[in-house]
Amino acid sequence: MRLFFLGTGAAEGLPALFCECAICREAKSRGGVEVRTRSTILIDDMIKIDLPPDTLHHVHRYPEMELSKLQHLLFTHSHDDHFAVRELQYLSPIFALTRKEPLNVYATGEVIAKMLREMEHFFERAPIRFQSVIPYNEFAVGHLRVTPIVAHHREDELCLNYILSDGRKSVLYGCDTGWYDLPTWEFLERCRLDAVIMECGKGKVRGGYDGHLNVDEVFRMRCCLLEAGVLSEDAPFYLTHISHTGLLLHEEMDRLVRPHGVRVAYDGMKVEI
């Protein structure tokens, strides 16, 4: 399974949109892996999770990525940094001149209803096929089997993370979430994961909003998965959804987490599981 981290930042990006804090200034000065666009990932060139407002930038930055051929789009939830739904109007024939097939979109029924309301403002109807998904119910997405699990992120909306399997390897994409609630843990304990991609929006900051994780919680989450036999000690474990409010730049964060079997992903990173 090929994973392409198109974006690994939190909602405000890094350097953040309207911020000149010390972390943002240093990230701007260093450039490279310190610069993060809003989080999204491409799997096997045909399946994308989330549609951030930076998607056009990703098309320009990564010419090897051909969204004209994208077949499947999964949504985790409807926060703006994951749900730039009006960009989908450019799938329509007046804009996407060479596209032949509809885009398959998977989300909760609530998120699909929000999309349909937004589509009323499109220039013309976009060629989209919707599939409503239900937590813990596996479904086919191209050559993969995908299982949505419940994230702990918003009180007013059912938010999802996804387990993706190609029959040989299974990967958990956990963005955005805080500490999982009991039903999600009970489901995960019956799984076998070969890699984990987990958010770390709070960095080294303790307390505050419980819809994101800090590094200590990530370490504890990895330990729980190891102890349950869900994950092996040498399984890759990557961090994404990094924020300047977490007070850690890439190099400092990577030094902190590597002794715990964790690596920090960065925009443009490609790995094969």
Coordinates of C-alpha atoms in Angstrom, one line a residue:
M1 CA 0.0 0.0 0.0
R2 CA 1.5 3.3 -1.1
L3 CA 0.9 6.3 1.1
F4 CA 1.5 9.9 0.0
F5 CA 1.3 12.6 2.7
L6 CA 0.1 15.6 0.7
G7 CA -0.5 17.7 3.8
T8 CA 0.4 17.2 7.5
G9 CA -0.6 20.4 9.2
A10 CA -3.5 21.5 11.4
A11 CA -6.4 23.8 10.4
E12 CA -4.3 27.0 10.3
G13 CA -1.3 25.5 8.5
L14 CA 2.3 25.9 9.6
P15 CA 3.5 28.7 9.4
A16 CA -0.1 29.6 10.4
L17 CA -2.1 31.9 8.2
F18 CA -2.2 35.0 10.4
C19 CA 0.5 34.2 13.0
E20 CA 4.0 35.4 13.7
C21 CA 4.7 33.4 16.9
A22 CA 8.2 32.0 17.4
I23 CA 7.3 28.6 16.0
C24 CA 5.8 30.1 12.9
R25 CA 8.7 32.5 12.3
E26 CA 11.3 29.7 12.7
A27 CA 9.3 27.4 10.4
K28 CA 9.2 30.1 7.8
S29 CA 12.9 30.6 8.2
R30 CA 13.8 26.9 7.9
G31 CA 11.3 26.0 5.2
G32 CA 11.4 22.4 3.9
V33 CA 9.7 19.9 6.2
E34 CA 8.8 22.6 8.6
V35 CA 6.1 24.0 6.2
R36 CA 2.8 22.1 6.6
T37 CA -0.4 22.4 4.6
R38 CA -3.7 21.1 5.8
S39 CA -3.8 17.3 6.4
T40 CA -4.8 14.9 3.7
I41 CA -3.4 11.6 2.3
L42 CA -3.4 9.8 -1.0
I43 CA -3.4 6.0 -1.1
D44 CA -2.3 3.9 -4.1
D45 CA -2.8 7.0 -6.3
M46 CA -6.6 6.5 -6.4
I47 CA -8.0 7.0 -2.9
K48 CA -7.9 10.3 -1.0
I49 CA -8.9 11.0 2.5
D50 CA -10.3 14.6 3.0
L51 CA -10.3 17.6 0.8
P52 CA -8.6 20.5 2.4
P53 CA -8.6 24.1 1.0
D54 CA -4.9 23.5 0.0
T55 CA -5.8 20.9 -2.6
L56 CA -5.1 23.1 -5.6
H57 CA -1.7 23.9 -4.1
H58 CA -1.1 20.1 -3.8
V59 CA -1.9 19.6 -7.5
H60 CA 0.6 22.3 -8.4
R61 CA 3.3 21.2 -5.9
Y62 CA 3.1 17.4 -6.8
P63 CA 2.9 17.1 -10.6
E64 CA 3.1 13.3 -10.2
M65 CA -0.3 13.3 -8.5
E66 CA -3.1 13.3 -11.1
L67 CA -6.4 14.2 -9.4
S68 CA -8.0 14.0 -12.8
K69 CA -7.8 10.2 -12.3
L70 CA -8.9 10.2 -8.6
Q71 CA -11.6 7.6 -8.1
H72 CA -12.5 7.7 -4.4
L73 CA -12.7 10.4 -1.8
L74 CA -13.4 9.7 1.9
F75 CA -14.3 12.4 4.4
T76 CA -13.5 12.2 8.1
H77 CA -15.7 15.1 9.1
S78 CA -16.9 18.6 8.0
H79 CA -14.4 20.9 9.7
D80 CA -13.2 23.5 7.1
D81 CA -9.6 22.2 6.9
H82 CA -10.9 18.8 5.8
F83 CA -14.1 19.7 3.9
A84 CA -13.5 22.3 1.2
V85 CA -16.5 20.9 -0.5
R86 CA -17.1 23.7 -3.0
E87 CA -13.8 22.7 -4.8
L88 CA -15.8 19.7 -6.0
Q89 CA -17.7 21.9 -8.4
Y90 CA -14.6 21.9 -10.6
L91 CA -15.2 18.2 -11.4
S92 CA -18.0 19.3 -13.7
P93 CA -17.5 19.0 -17.5
I94 CA -17.1 22.8 -18.0
F95 CA -14.0 22.7 -15.8
A96 CA -12.7 19.1 -15.9
L97 CA -12.4 18.8 -19.7
T98 CA -10.8 15.3 -19.8
R99 CA -12.4 13.6 -16.8
K100 CA -14.6 10.7 -17.8
E101 CA -15.8 9.0 -14.6
P102 CA -17.8 10.2 -11.6
L103 CA -16.0 10.6 -8.3
N104 CA -17.1 8.2 -5.5
V105 CA -17.5 10.0 -2.3
Y106 CA -17.9 8.3 1.1
A107 CA -19.0 10.0 4.3
T108 CA -21.6 9.9 7.1
G109 CA -25.1 10.7 6.1
E110 CA -24.8 14.0 8.0
V111 CA -21.8 15.1 6.0
I112 CA -23.3 14.0 2.7
A113 CA -26.4 16.1 3.5
K114 CA -24.1 19.1 4.1
M115 CA -22.4 18.4 0.7
L116 CA -25.7 18.3 -1.1
R117 CA -26.7 21.7 0.4
E118 CA -23.4 23.2 -0.8
M119 CA -23.8 21.6 -4.3
E120 CA -26.9 23.8 -4.8
H121 CA -24.5 26.7 -5.3
F122 CA -22.3 24.9 -7.9
F123 CA -22.1 26.3 -11.4
E124 CA -23.5 23.0 -12.6
R125 CA -24.0 19.6 -11.0
A126 CA -20.7 17.7 -10.5
P127 CA -20.5 14.0 -11.4
I128 CA -20.4 12.5 -7.9
R129 CA -21.7 9.2 -6.5
F130 CA -22.3 9.3 -2.8
Q131 CA -22.1 6.4 -0.4
S132 CA -23.1 6.8 3.2
V133 CA -20.9 4.9 5.7
I134 CA -21.6 3.5 9.1
P135 CA -19.0 3.1 11.9
Y136 CA -17.5 -0.3 12.2
N137 CA -19.1 -1.6 9.0
E138 CA -16.5 -2.5 6.3
F139 CA -17.1 -1.6 2.7
A140 CA -15.1 -1.8 -0.6
V141 CA -13.3 1.1 -2.0
G142 CA -11.6 0.1 -5.2
H143 CA -9.1 -2.7 -4.4
L144 CA -9.2 -1.9 -0.6
R145 CA -11.5 -2.8 2.2
V146 CA -12.2 0.2 4.4
T147 CA -13.7 0.3 8.0
P148 CA -14.8 3.6 9.5
I149 CA -14.2 3.9 13.3
V150 CA -15.5 6.6 15.6
A151 CA -13.1 9.4 16.4
H152 CA -13.3 11.6 19.5
H153 CA -13.3 15.0 18.0
R154 CA -16.6 16.9 18.0
E155 CA -19.7 16.7 20.2
D156 CA -22.0 18.0 17.5
E157 CA -21.0 15.6 14.7
L158 CA -20.1 12.0 14.2
C159 CA -16.4 12.1 13.1
L160 CA -14.5 9.2 11.6
N161 CA -11.1 7.7 11.3
Y162 CA -10.5 4.9 8.8
I163 CA -8.8 1.5 8.7
L164 CA -7.7 0.6 5.2
S165 CA -6.7 -2.9 4.1
D166 CA -5.4 -4.4 0.8
G167 CA -5.7 -8.0 2.1
R168 CA -2.1 -8.1 3.1
K169 CA -1.6 -4.9 5.2
S170 CA -3.9 -2.8 7.2
V171 CA -3.3 0.9 8.1
L172 CA -5.1 3.1 10.6
Y173 CA -5.5 6.8 9.5
G174 CA -6.4 8.7 12.7
C175 CA -7.0 12.3 11.9
D176 CA -8.6 14.2 13.8
T177 CA -9.2 12.6 17.2
G178 CA -8.5 12.8 20.8
W179 CA -8.4 9.7 23.1
Y180 CA -10.7 7.1 21.6
D181 CA -13.9 6.2 23.5
L182 CA -14.5 2.7 24.7
P183 CA -16.5 1.3 21.7
T184 CA -13.6 2.3 19.4
W185 CA -11.0 0.7 21.7
E186 CA -13.1 -2.5 21.9
F187 CA -13.3 -2.6 18.1
L188 CA -9.5 -1.9 17.7
E189 CA -8.6 -4.7 20.1
R190 CA -10.1 -7.2 17.6
C191 CA -8.0 -5.8 14.7
R192 CA -4.5 -6.3 13.4
L193 CA -2.7 -3.2 12.2
D194 CA 0.5 -3.0 10.2
A195 CA 0.9 0.7 10.4
V196 CA -0.7 3.7 12.2
I197 CA -0.9 7.3 11.1
M198 CA -2.1 9.3 14.1
E199 CA -2.7 13.0 14.7
C200 CA -0.7 15.0 17.2
G201 CA -2.3 18.4 17.1
K202 CA -1.4 19.4 20.6
G203 CA 2.3 18.6 20.4
K204 CA 3.9 18.9 23.9
V205 CA 1.0 20.9 25.3
R206 CA -1.0 19.1 28.1
G207 CA -4.7 19.7 28.8
G208 CA -7.0 21.9 26.8
Y209 CA -9.3 20.7 24.0
D210 CA -9.7 16.9 24.2
G211 CA -10.5 16.5 20.5
H212 CA -6.7 16.3 19.6
L213 CA -3.7 14.3 21.0
N214 CA -0.4 15.4 22.5
V215 CA 2.8 13.4 22.3
D216 CA 2.3 11.7 25.7
E217 CA -1.2 10.6 24.6
V218 CA 0.2 9.3 21.3
F219 CA 2.9 7.3 23.2
R220 CA 0.2 5.9 25.5
M221 CA -2.0 5.0 22.5
R222 CA 0.8 3.2 20.8
C223 CA 1.5 1.3 24.1
C224 CA -2.2 0.3 24.3
L225 CA -2.1 -1.1 20.8
L226 CA 1.1 -3.0 21.5
E227 CA -0.2 -4.5 24.7
A228 CA -3.5 -5.5 23.0
G229 CA -1.5 -7.4 20.3
V230 CA -3.0 -5.1 17.6
L231 CA 0.4 -3.6 16.6
S232 CA 3.9 -5.1 16.5
E233 CA 6.8 -3.3 18.0
D234 CA 8.4 -2.6 14.6
A235 CA 5.2 -1.5 12.9
P236 CA 5.5 2.1 11.4
F237 CA 3.8 4.8 13.4
Y238 CA 3.6 8.2 11.9
L239 CA 2.4 11.6 13.2
T240 CA 0.4 14.1 11.2
H241 CA -1.9 17.1 11.8
I242 CA 0.8 19.1 13.4
S243 CA 0.1 22.6 14.8
H244 CA 2.3 25.6 15.8
T245 CA 0.3 25.6 19.0
G246 CA 1.9 22.3 19.9
L247 CA 5.2 24.3 20.3
L248 CA 7.3 21.7 18.4
L249 CA 9.1 22.1 15.1
H250 CA 9.6 19.0 12.9
E251 CA 13.2 18.3 13.9
E252 CA 12.6 18.8 17.6
M253 CA 9.4 16.7 17.5
D254 CA 11.1 13.9 15.6
R255 CA 14.0 13.8 18.1
L256 CA 11.4 13.6 20.9
V257 CA 9.3 10.8 19.4
R258 CA 11.8 8.5 17.7
P259 CA 12.9 6.8 20.9
H260 CA 9.3 5.7 21.4
G261 CA 9.0 4.1 17.9
V262 CA 7.2 7.0 16.3
R263 CA 8.2 9.2 13.4
V264 CA 6.8 12.6 12.3
A265 CA 5.4 12.7 8.8
Y266 CA 5.9 15.8 6.5
D267 CA 4.3 17.2 3.4
G268 CA 5.4 15.3 0.4
M269 CA 6.5 12.2 2.3
K270 CA 5.9 8.8 0.5
V271 CA 6.0 5.5 2.2
E272 CA 5.1 1.9 1.3
I273 CA 3.5 -0.4 3.8

